[in-house]
XYZ file of C-alpha atoms in Angstrom:
605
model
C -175.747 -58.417 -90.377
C -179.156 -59.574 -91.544
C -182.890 -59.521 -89.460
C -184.811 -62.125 -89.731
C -187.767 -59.958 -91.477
C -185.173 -59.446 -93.849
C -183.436 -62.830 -94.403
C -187.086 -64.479 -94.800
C -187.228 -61.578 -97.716
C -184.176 -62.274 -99.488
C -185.667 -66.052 -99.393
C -189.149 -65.179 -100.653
C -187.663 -63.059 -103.061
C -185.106 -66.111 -104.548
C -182.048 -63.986 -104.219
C -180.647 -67.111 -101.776
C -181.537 -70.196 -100.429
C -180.995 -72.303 -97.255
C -179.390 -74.592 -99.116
C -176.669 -72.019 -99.682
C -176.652 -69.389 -96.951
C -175.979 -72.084 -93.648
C -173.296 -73.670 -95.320
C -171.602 -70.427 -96.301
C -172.812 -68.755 -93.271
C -171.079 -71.797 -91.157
C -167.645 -71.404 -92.609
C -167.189 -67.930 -91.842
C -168.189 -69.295 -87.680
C -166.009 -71.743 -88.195
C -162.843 -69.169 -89.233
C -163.698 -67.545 -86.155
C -164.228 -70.704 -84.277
C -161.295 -72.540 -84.951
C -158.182 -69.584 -85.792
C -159.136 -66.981 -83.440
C -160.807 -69.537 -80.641
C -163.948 -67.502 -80.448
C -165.423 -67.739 -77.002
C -168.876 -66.953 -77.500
C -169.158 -70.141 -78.927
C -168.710 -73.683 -76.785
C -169.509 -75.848 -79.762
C -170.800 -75.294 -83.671
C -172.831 -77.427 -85.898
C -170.715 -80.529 -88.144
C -171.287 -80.475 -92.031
C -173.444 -83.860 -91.099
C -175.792 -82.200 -88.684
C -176.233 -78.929 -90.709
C -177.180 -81.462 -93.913
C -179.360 -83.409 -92.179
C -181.432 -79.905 -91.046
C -181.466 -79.094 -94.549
C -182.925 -82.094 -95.709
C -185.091 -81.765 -92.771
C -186.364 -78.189 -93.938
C -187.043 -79.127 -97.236
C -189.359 -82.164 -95.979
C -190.948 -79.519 -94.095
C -191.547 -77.008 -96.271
C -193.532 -79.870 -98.954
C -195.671 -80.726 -95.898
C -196.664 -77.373 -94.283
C -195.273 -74.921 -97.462
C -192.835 -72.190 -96.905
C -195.480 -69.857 -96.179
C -196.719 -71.574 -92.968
C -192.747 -71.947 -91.740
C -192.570 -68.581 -89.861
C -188.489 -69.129 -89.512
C -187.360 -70.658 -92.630
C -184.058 -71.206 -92.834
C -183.136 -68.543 -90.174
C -179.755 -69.493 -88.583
C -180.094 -69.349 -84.876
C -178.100 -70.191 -81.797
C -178.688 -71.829 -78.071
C -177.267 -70.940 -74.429
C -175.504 -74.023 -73.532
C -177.749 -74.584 -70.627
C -180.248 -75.086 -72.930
C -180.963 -79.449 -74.460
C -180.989 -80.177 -77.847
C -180.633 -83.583 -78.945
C -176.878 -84.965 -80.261
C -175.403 -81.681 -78.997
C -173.873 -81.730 -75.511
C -174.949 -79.466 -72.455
C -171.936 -78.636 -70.297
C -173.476 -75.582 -68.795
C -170.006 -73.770 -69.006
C -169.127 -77.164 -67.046
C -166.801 -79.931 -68.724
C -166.998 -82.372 -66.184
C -171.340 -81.889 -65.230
C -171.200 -82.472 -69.187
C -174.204 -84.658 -70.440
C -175.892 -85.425 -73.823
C -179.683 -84.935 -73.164
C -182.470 -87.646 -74.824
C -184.592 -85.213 -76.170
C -184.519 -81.033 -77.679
C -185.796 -78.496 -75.099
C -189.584 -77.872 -75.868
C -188.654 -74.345 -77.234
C -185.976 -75.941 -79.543
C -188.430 -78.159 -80.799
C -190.816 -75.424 -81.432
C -188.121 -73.745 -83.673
C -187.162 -76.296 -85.708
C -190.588 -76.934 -86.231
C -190.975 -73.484 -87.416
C -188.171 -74.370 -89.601
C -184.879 -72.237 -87.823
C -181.888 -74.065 -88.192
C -179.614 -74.338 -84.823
C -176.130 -73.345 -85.825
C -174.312 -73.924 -82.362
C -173.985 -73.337 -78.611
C -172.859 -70.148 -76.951
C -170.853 -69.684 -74.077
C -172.325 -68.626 -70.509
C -171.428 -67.664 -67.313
C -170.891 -71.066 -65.867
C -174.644 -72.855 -64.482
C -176.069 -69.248 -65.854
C -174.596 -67.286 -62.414
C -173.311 -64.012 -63.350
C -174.290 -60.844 -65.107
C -170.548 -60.412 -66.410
C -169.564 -63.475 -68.656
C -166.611 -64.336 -67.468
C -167.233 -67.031 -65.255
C -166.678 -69.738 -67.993
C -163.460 -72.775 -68.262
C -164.445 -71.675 -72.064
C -163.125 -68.060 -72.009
C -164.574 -64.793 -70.765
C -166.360 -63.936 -73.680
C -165.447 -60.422 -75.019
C -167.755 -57.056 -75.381
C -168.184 -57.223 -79.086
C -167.272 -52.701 -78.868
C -164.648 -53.328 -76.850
C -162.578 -55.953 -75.344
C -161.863 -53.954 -72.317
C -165.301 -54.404 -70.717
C -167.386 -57.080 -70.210
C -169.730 -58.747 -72.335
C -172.179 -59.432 -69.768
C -173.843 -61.991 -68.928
C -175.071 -65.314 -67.711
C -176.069 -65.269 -71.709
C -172.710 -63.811 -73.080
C -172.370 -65.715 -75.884
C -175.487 -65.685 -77.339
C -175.466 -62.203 -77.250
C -172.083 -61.451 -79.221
C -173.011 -64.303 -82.314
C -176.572 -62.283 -82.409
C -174.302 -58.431 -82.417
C -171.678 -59.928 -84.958
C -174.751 -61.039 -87.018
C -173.210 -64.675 -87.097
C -176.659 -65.715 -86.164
C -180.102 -63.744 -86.890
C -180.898 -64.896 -83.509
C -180.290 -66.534 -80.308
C -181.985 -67.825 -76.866
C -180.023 -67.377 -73.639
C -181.809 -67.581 -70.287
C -182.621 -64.995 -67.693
C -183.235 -65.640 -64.257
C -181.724 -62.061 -62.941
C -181.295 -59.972 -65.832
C -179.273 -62.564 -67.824
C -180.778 -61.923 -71.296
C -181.044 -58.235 -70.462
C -177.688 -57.131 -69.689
C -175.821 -58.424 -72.490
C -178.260 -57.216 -75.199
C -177.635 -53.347 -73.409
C -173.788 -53.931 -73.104
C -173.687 -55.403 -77.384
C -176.657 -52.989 -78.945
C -178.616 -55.351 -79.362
C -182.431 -56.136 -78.125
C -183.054 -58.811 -75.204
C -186.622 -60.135 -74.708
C -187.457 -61.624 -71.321
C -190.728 -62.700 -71.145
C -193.216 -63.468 -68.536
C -192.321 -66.237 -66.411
C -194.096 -69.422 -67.478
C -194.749 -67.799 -70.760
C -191.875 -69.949 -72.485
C -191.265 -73.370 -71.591
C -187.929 -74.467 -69.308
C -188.605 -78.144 -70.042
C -185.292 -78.975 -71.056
C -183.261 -76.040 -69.557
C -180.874 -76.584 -66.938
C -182.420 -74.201 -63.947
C -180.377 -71.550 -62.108
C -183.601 -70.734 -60.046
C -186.336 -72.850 -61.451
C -189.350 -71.464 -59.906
C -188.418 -67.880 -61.794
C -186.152 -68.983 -64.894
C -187.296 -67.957 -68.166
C -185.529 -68.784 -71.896
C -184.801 -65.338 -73.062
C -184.629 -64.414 -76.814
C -181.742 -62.134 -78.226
C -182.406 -59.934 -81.539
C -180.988 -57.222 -83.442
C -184.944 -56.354 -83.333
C -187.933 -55.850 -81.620
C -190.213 -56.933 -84.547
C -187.712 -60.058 -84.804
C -187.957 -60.875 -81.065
C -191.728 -61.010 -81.582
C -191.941 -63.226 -84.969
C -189.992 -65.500 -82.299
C -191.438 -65.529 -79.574
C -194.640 -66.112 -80.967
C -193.350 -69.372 -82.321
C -192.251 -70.333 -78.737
C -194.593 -69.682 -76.951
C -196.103 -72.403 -74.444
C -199.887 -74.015 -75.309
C -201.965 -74.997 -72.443
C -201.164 -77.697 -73.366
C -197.814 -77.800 -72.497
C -198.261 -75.906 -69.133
C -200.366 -79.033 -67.970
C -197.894 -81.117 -69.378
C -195.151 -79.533 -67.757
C -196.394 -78.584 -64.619
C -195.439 -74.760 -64.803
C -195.156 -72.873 -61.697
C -196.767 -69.765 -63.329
C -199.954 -70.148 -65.001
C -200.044 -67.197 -67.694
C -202.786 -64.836 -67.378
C -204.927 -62.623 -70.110
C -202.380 -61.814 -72.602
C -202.478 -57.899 -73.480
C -201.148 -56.928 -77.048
C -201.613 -53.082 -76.733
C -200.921 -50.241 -74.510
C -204.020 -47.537 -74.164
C -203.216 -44.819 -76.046
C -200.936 -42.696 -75.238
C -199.093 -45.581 -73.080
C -198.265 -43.788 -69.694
C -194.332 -44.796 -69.449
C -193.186 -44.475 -65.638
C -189.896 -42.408 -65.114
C -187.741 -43.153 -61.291
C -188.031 -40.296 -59.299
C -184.665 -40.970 -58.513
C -181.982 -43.213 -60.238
C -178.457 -44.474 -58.823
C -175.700 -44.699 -61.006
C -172.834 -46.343 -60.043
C -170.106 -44.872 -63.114
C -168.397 -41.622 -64.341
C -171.344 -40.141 -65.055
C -172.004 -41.002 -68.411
C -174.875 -43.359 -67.722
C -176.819 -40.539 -66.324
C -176.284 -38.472 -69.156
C -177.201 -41.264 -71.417
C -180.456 -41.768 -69.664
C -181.663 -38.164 -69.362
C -180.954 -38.018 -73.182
C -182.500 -41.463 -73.327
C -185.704 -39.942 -71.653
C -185.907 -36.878 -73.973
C -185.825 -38.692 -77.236
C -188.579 -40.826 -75.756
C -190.928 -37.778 -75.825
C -191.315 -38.475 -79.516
C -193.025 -41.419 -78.742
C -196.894 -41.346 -78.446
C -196.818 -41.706 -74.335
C -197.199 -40.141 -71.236
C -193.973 -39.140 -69.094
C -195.171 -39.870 -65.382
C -192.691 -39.936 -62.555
C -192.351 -43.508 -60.460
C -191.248 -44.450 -57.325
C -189.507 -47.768 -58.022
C -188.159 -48.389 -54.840
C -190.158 -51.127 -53.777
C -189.040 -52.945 -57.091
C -185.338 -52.542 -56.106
C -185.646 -53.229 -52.427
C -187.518 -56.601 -53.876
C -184.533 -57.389 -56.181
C -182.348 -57.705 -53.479
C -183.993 -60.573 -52.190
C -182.758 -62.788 -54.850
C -178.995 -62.837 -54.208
C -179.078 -61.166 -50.399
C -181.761 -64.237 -49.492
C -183.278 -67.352 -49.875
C -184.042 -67.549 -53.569
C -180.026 -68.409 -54.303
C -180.572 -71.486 -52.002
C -182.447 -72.897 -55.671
C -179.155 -72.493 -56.985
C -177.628 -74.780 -54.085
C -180.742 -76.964 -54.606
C -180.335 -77.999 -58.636
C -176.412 -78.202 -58.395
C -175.613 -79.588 -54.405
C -175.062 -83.376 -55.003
C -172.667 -82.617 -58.059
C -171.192 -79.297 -55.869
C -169.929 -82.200 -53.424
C -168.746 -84.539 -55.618
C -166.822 -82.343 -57.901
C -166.170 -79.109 -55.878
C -163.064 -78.418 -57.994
C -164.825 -78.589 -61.035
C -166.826 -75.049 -60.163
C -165.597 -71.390 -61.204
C -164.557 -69.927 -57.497
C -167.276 -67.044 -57.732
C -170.008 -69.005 -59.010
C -168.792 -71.685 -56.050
C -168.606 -68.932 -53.680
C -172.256 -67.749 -54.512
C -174.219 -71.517 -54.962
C -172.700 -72.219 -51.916
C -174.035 -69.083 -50.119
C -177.493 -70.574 -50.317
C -176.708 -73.879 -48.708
C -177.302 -71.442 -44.648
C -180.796 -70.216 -45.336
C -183.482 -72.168 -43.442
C -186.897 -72.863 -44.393
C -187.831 -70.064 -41.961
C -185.815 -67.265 -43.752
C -187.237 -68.398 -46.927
C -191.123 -68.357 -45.854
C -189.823 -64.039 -44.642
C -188.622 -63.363 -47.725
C -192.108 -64.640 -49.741
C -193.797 -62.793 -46.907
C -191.669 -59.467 -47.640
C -191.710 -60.087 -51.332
C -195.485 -60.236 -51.210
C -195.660 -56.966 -48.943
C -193.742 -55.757 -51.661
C -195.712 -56.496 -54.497
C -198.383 -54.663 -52.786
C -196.634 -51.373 -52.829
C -195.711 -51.526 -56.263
C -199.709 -51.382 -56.648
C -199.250 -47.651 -56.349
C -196.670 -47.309 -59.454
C -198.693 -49.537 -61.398
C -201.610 -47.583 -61.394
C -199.920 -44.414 -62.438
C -198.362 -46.337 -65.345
C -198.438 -48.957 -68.151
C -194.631 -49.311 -68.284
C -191.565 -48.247 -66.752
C -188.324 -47.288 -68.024
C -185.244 -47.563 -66.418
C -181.415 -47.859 -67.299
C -180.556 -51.798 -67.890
C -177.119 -51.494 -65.885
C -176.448 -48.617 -63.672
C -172.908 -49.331 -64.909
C -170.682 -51.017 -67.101
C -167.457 -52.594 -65.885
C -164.487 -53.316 -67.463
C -162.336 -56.695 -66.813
C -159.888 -55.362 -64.507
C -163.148 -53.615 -62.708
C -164.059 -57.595 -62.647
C -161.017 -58.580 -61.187
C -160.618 -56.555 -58.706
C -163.778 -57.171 -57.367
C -165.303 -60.190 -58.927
C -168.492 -60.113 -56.587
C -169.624 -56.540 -56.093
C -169.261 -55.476 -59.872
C -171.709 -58.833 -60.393
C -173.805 -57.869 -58.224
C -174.110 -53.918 -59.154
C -175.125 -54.711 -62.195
C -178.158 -56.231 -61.090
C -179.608 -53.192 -59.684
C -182.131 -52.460 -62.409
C -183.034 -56.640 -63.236
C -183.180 -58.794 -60.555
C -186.972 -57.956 -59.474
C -188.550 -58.522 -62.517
C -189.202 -62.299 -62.240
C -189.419 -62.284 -58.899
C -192.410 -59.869 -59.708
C -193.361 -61.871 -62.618
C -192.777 -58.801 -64.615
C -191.829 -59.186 -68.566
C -189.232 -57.144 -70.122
C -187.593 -55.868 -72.753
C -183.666 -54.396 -73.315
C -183.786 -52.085 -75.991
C -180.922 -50.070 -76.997
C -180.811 -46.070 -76.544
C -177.486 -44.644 -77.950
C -174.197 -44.641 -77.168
C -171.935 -42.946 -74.122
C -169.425 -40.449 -74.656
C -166.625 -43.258 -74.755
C -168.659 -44.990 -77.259
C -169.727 -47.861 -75.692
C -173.433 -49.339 -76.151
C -176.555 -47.840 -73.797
C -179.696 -49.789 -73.194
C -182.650 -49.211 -71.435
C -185.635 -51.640 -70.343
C -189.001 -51.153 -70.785
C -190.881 -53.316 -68.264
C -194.687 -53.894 -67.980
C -197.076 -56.458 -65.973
C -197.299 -60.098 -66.359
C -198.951 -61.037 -70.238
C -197.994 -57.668 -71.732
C -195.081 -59.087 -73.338
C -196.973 -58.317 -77.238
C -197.580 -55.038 -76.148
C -193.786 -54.086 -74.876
C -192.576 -55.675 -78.247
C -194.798 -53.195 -80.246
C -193.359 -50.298 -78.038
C -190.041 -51.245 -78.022
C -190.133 -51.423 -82.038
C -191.859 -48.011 -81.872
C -188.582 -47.140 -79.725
C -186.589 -48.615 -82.507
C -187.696 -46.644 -85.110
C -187.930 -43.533 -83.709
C -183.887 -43.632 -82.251
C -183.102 -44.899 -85.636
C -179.870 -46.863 -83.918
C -177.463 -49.373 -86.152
C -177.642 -52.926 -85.659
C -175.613 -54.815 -83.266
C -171.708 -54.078 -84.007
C -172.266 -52.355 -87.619
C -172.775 -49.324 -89.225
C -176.307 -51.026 -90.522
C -179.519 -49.174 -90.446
C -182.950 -51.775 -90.404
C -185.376 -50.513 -93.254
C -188.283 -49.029 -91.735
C -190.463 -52.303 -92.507
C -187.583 -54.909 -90.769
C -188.617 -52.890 -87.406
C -192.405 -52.717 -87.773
C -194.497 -54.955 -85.926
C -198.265 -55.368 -87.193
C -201.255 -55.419 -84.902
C -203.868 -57.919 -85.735
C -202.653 -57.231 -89.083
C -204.462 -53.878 -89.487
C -201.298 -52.838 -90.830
C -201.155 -55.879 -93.884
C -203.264 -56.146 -96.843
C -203.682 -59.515 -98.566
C -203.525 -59.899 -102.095
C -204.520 -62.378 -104.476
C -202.712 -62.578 -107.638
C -203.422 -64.382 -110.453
C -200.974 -63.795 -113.498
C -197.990 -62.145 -114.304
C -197.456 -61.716 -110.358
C -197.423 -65.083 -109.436
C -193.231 -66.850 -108.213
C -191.299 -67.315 -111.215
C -193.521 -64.812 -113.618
C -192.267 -61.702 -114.441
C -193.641 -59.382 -112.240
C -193.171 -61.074 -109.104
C -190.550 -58.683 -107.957
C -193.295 -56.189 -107.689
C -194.597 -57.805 -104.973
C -191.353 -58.731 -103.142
C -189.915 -55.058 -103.718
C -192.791 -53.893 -101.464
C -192.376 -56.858 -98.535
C -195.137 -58.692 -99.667
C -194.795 -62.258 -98.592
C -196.928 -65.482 -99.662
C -199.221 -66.577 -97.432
C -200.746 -69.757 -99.233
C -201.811 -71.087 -102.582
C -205.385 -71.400 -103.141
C -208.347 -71.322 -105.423
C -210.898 -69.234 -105.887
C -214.286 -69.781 -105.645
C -216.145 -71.561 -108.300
C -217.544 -68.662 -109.794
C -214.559 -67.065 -112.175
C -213.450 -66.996 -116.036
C -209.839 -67.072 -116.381
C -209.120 -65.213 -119.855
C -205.269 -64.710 -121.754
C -205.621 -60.904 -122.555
C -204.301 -60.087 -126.511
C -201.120 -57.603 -126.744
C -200.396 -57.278 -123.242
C -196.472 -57.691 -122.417
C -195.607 -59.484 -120.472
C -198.472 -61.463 -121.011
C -201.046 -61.350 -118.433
C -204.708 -62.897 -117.988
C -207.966 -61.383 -116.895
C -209.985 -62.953 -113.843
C -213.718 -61.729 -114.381
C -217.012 -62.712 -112.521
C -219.192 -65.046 -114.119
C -222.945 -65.469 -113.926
C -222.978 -69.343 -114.697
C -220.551 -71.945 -115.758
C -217.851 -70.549 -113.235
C -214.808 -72.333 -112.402
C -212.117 -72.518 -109.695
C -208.655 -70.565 -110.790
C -205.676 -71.222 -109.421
C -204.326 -68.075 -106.563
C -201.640 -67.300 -104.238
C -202.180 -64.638 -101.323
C -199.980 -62.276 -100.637
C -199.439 -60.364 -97.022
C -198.619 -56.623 -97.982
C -197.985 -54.047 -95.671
C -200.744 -51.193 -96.041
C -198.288 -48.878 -96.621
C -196.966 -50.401 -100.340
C -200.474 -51.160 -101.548
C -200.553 -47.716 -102.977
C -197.206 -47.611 -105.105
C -198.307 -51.118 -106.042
C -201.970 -49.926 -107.533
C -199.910 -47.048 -109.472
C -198.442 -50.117 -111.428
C -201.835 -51.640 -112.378
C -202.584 -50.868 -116.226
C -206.201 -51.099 -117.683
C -208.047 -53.156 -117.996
C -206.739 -54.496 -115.004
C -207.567 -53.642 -111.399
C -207.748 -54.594 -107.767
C -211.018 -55.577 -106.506
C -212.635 -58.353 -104.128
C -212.101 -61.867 -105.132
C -214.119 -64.964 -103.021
C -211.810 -67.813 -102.068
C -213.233 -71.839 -102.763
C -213.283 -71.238 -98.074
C -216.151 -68.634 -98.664
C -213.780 -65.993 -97.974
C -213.035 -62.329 -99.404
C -209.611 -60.822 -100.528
C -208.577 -57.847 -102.516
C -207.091 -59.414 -105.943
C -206.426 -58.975 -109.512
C -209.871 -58.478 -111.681
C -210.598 -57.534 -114.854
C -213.043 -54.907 -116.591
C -215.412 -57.014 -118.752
C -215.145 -55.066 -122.025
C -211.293 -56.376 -122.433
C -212.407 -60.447 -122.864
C -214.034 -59.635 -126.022
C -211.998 -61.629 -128.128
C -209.990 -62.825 -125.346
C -209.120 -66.693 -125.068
C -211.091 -68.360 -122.337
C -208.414 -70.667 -120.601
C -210.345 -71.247 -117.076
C -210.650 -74.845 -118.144
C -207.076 -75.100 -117.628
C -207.713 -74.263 -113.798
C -205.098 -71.225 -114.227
C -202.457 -68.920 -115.240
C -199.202 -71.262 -114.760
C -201.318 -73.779 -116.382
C -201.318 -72.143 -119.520
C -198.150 -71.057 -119.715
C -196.450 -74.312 -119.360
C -199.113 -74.991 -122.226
C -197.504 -72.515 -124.321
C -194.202 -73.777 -123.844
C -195.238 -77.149 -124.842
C -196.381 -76.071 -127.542
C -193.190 -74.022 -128.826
């Protein structure tokens, strides 16, 4: 059970590599896999494919360094909806089964980043259902308990990311498909704006309000992600979104006004609503604004999408293979694509009409409030809830998520405790279209004030693995020039405090690099020169604000932290030295820097 804040730590810090972790990481999803028939997975990676994204991430990091590889070897896994190329898409579907030419843009964009895709998960079958069941695969268990439901359409991807066989995964979410499983495992579920993510390369449900959700075990995690995978403007043109993104926001005024229902249904024993109310007085410790909502308008809007037109999409993407292989469908996801096959062009132009008259009401809740909170599920099923009534307990569970796209809303499943029975709570924070930065930030804040385990474990994140920065106000870069630099001795200083390297550099032209007499371990003093400067080898370090100070406190004389000019023109805080402590010193600047001489002095031993 590792974040990826973490993981990219233990890397920096050379306690593991890539090289070692997949492989070892893959046999324990292959135990699973192959002896227990683990049905949040459809297919996992071959020894061939993992080697070849090895070698692959090792090319990478020599052209674009580790630093600038925001998901270095982080294991990661893909709804099977979802292309990537020499892995099959069945959609939950054996026989619509087809190997794509290409990886899904966002695939592509996290292997770039270097992430390395560890398998496909299991789904409710052509992503319809909130229940993840609906699958020839195997209904996918709740990782608490095997009783209930997993949820779904994105089942899978949501029990590998709460069993921490993957650090994190992308399901899609159309209706509340990335949402609903995060609740029902304790885990977090980003959906975010519509057109915000590419769908190149997914297989639609409802293509004109899919998005590619991302599932976490944390808010600062989801973020790190999504900002790798997130569309340029230049693939919106390309791809001819249907949703052209506005301004992005990435803060909430301060306090954030948080919108509370007036009135909530819950459709259960009682438990939710206890878990809510509780939910909603731990959130008081949260710098925000309580203000009651009416959120009717949002749920009337909701039940447009499977009481209307918008399921005839579903009919559209899947109606010549629906005829040709009827028996090939799950019977409730038949009964339900098939539902949309009666609605006439007529129908469909009310509903846009009603969803727009809609929209217009919700005006009035949005100006009260920057977000609103509301239960993810107003329930949580259990199998033979499911199979008794296989449609209504699907549909129920919608109550809370299926007007959020059609709004063009962003959202974010976050978890908030646990019921009396012990099974996982979630709530979702939801906000306007392009405030998906901002909800992240709030949604860690969340995190770290309910102080919650991680996925299916008794593991608490470290204050710093649930922190997001802002425009890093929060991170202090460092240059170091000695003793601090990888593979000298005091390099664990640096990774102790979550300081991680940014680049290697040089200073400006305008330093003396000196090797300081009797200091242990040895260490060399940078020091401003007048004339005759040269340009010393650096690295830069990103610190959070918060270590800098334990950090100084390890600083001896003559040695300090000051401003040191980069060869760009730049300024950085860095490692300078008093002037009085070269006298006598060796000037080594010729040598261009510290590792330099070192290697020196081990040729010459």
């Amino acid at each position: 059970m590792i974040t990826i804040k973490e993981l990219l730590h233990c890397y920096q810090a050379g306690e593991i590599s890539p090289q070692k972790h997949i492989p070892a990481l893959l046999d324990v999803i292959r135990s699973h896999f192959h002896e227990t028939k683990d049905p949040a997975w459809i297919c996992v990676a071959t020894d061939s494919n993992i080697s070849k994204q090895l070698n692959n991430l090792e090319l990478l990091a020599k052209e674009k360094t580790i630093a600038n590889l925001p998901l270095y070897g982080i294991p990661f896994a893909i709804k099977d909806n979802i292309d990537a190329l020499g892995w099959e898409t069945t959609a939950a579907c054996p026989d619509f089964a087809f190997d794509p030419k290409k990886n899904a843009t966002v695939v592509q964009k996290l292997l770039d980043a270097g992430a390395i895709l560890i398998g496909k998960t299991n789904l409710d079958q052509f992503a319809t259902g909130l229940v993840g069941t609906r699958s020839p695969y195997g209904a996918v268990p709740n990782t608490f308990d095997p009783t209930y439901v997993s949820g779904g359409s994105s089942s899978g991807s949501a029990s590998v990311v709460a069993r921490g066989l993957v650090c994190f995964s992308l399901g899609t979410d159309t209706a509340g498909s990335g949402r609903i499983p995060a609740a029902f495992n304790n885990i977090v579920g980003t959906k975010p704006t519509p057109g915000l993510v590419s769908t190149e390369g997914v297989f639609p449900a409802c293509k004109s309000i899919d998005c590619v959700s991302i599932m976490t075990l944390t808010a600062a995690d989801a973020h790190i992600v999504l900002d790798v995978m997130k569309s340029t403007e230049v693939d919106r043109i390309k791809e001819a979104q249907f949703h052209p993104i506005p301004k992005l926001v990435s803060s909430f005024r301060r306090p954030t006004r948080i919108g509370i229902p007036i009135s909530c249904q819950f459709l259960d024993d009682g438990q939710y609503q206890k878990a809510f109310a509780k939910a909603i007085e731990n959130a008081k410790g949260l710098d925000v604004e309580l203000v009651q909502v009416d959120i009717d308008p949002f749920v009337k809007a909701g039940k447009l999408l499977y009481d209307g037109p918008w399921v005839s999409e579903r009919f559209a993407v899947t109606e010549n293979f629906l005829n040709t292989h009827p028996d090939s469908f799950d019977p409730s996801v038949k009964q339900i694509i098939q539902s949309g096959a009666s609605y006439t062009a007529a129908q469909g132009f009310r509903a846009i009409y009603q969803l727009k008259e809609l929209e217009i009401e919700t005006k009035e809740t949005w100006a009260k409030c920057d977000v609103i909170l509301v239960p993810s599920a107003p329930n949580h099923p259990t199998l033979e809830d499911l199979k008794n009534h296989p449609i209504l307990k699907n549909s129920e569970l919608g109550m809370y998520t299926n007007y959020v796209n059609l709004m063009r809303l962003c959202a974010v499943a976050v978890p908030a405790g646990f019921t009396e029975k012990g099974m996982p709570f979630g709530v979702t924070l939801i906000a306007q279209e392009g405030s998906d930065t901002a909800l992240l930030k709030l949604a860690a804040q969340w995190q770290i004030l309910f102080g919650l385990s991680l996925g299916k474990s008794e593991i608490k994140a470290a204050h710093s693995e649930l922190t997001i920065s802002g425009n890093n106000k929060d991170i202090v870069e460092i240059a170091v020039v000695g003793a601090h630099l990888q593979g000298m001795p005091l390099h664990s200083q640096l990774t102790e405090r979550h300081a991680h390297l940014i680049k290697s550099c040089k200073s400006a032209k305008s330093y003396r690099l000196f090797a300081l007499p009797n200091t242990t371990p040895p260490k060399p003093g940078l020091v401003k020169s007048e004339s005759n400067g040269a340009a010393i080898d650096l690295e830069i370090y990103a610190m959070p604000a918060s270590e800098v100070g334990s950090f100084l406190g390890l600083i001896p004389a003559p040695l300090g932290l000051g401003n040191v000019e980069l060869d760009d023109g730049t300024w950085v805080k860095g490692f300078i030295c008093e002037p009085y402590a070269i006298e006598g010193a060796k000037d080594i600047s010729d040598l261009g820097g510290w590792r330099a001489y070192m290697h020196q002095l081990g040729d010459q031993k």
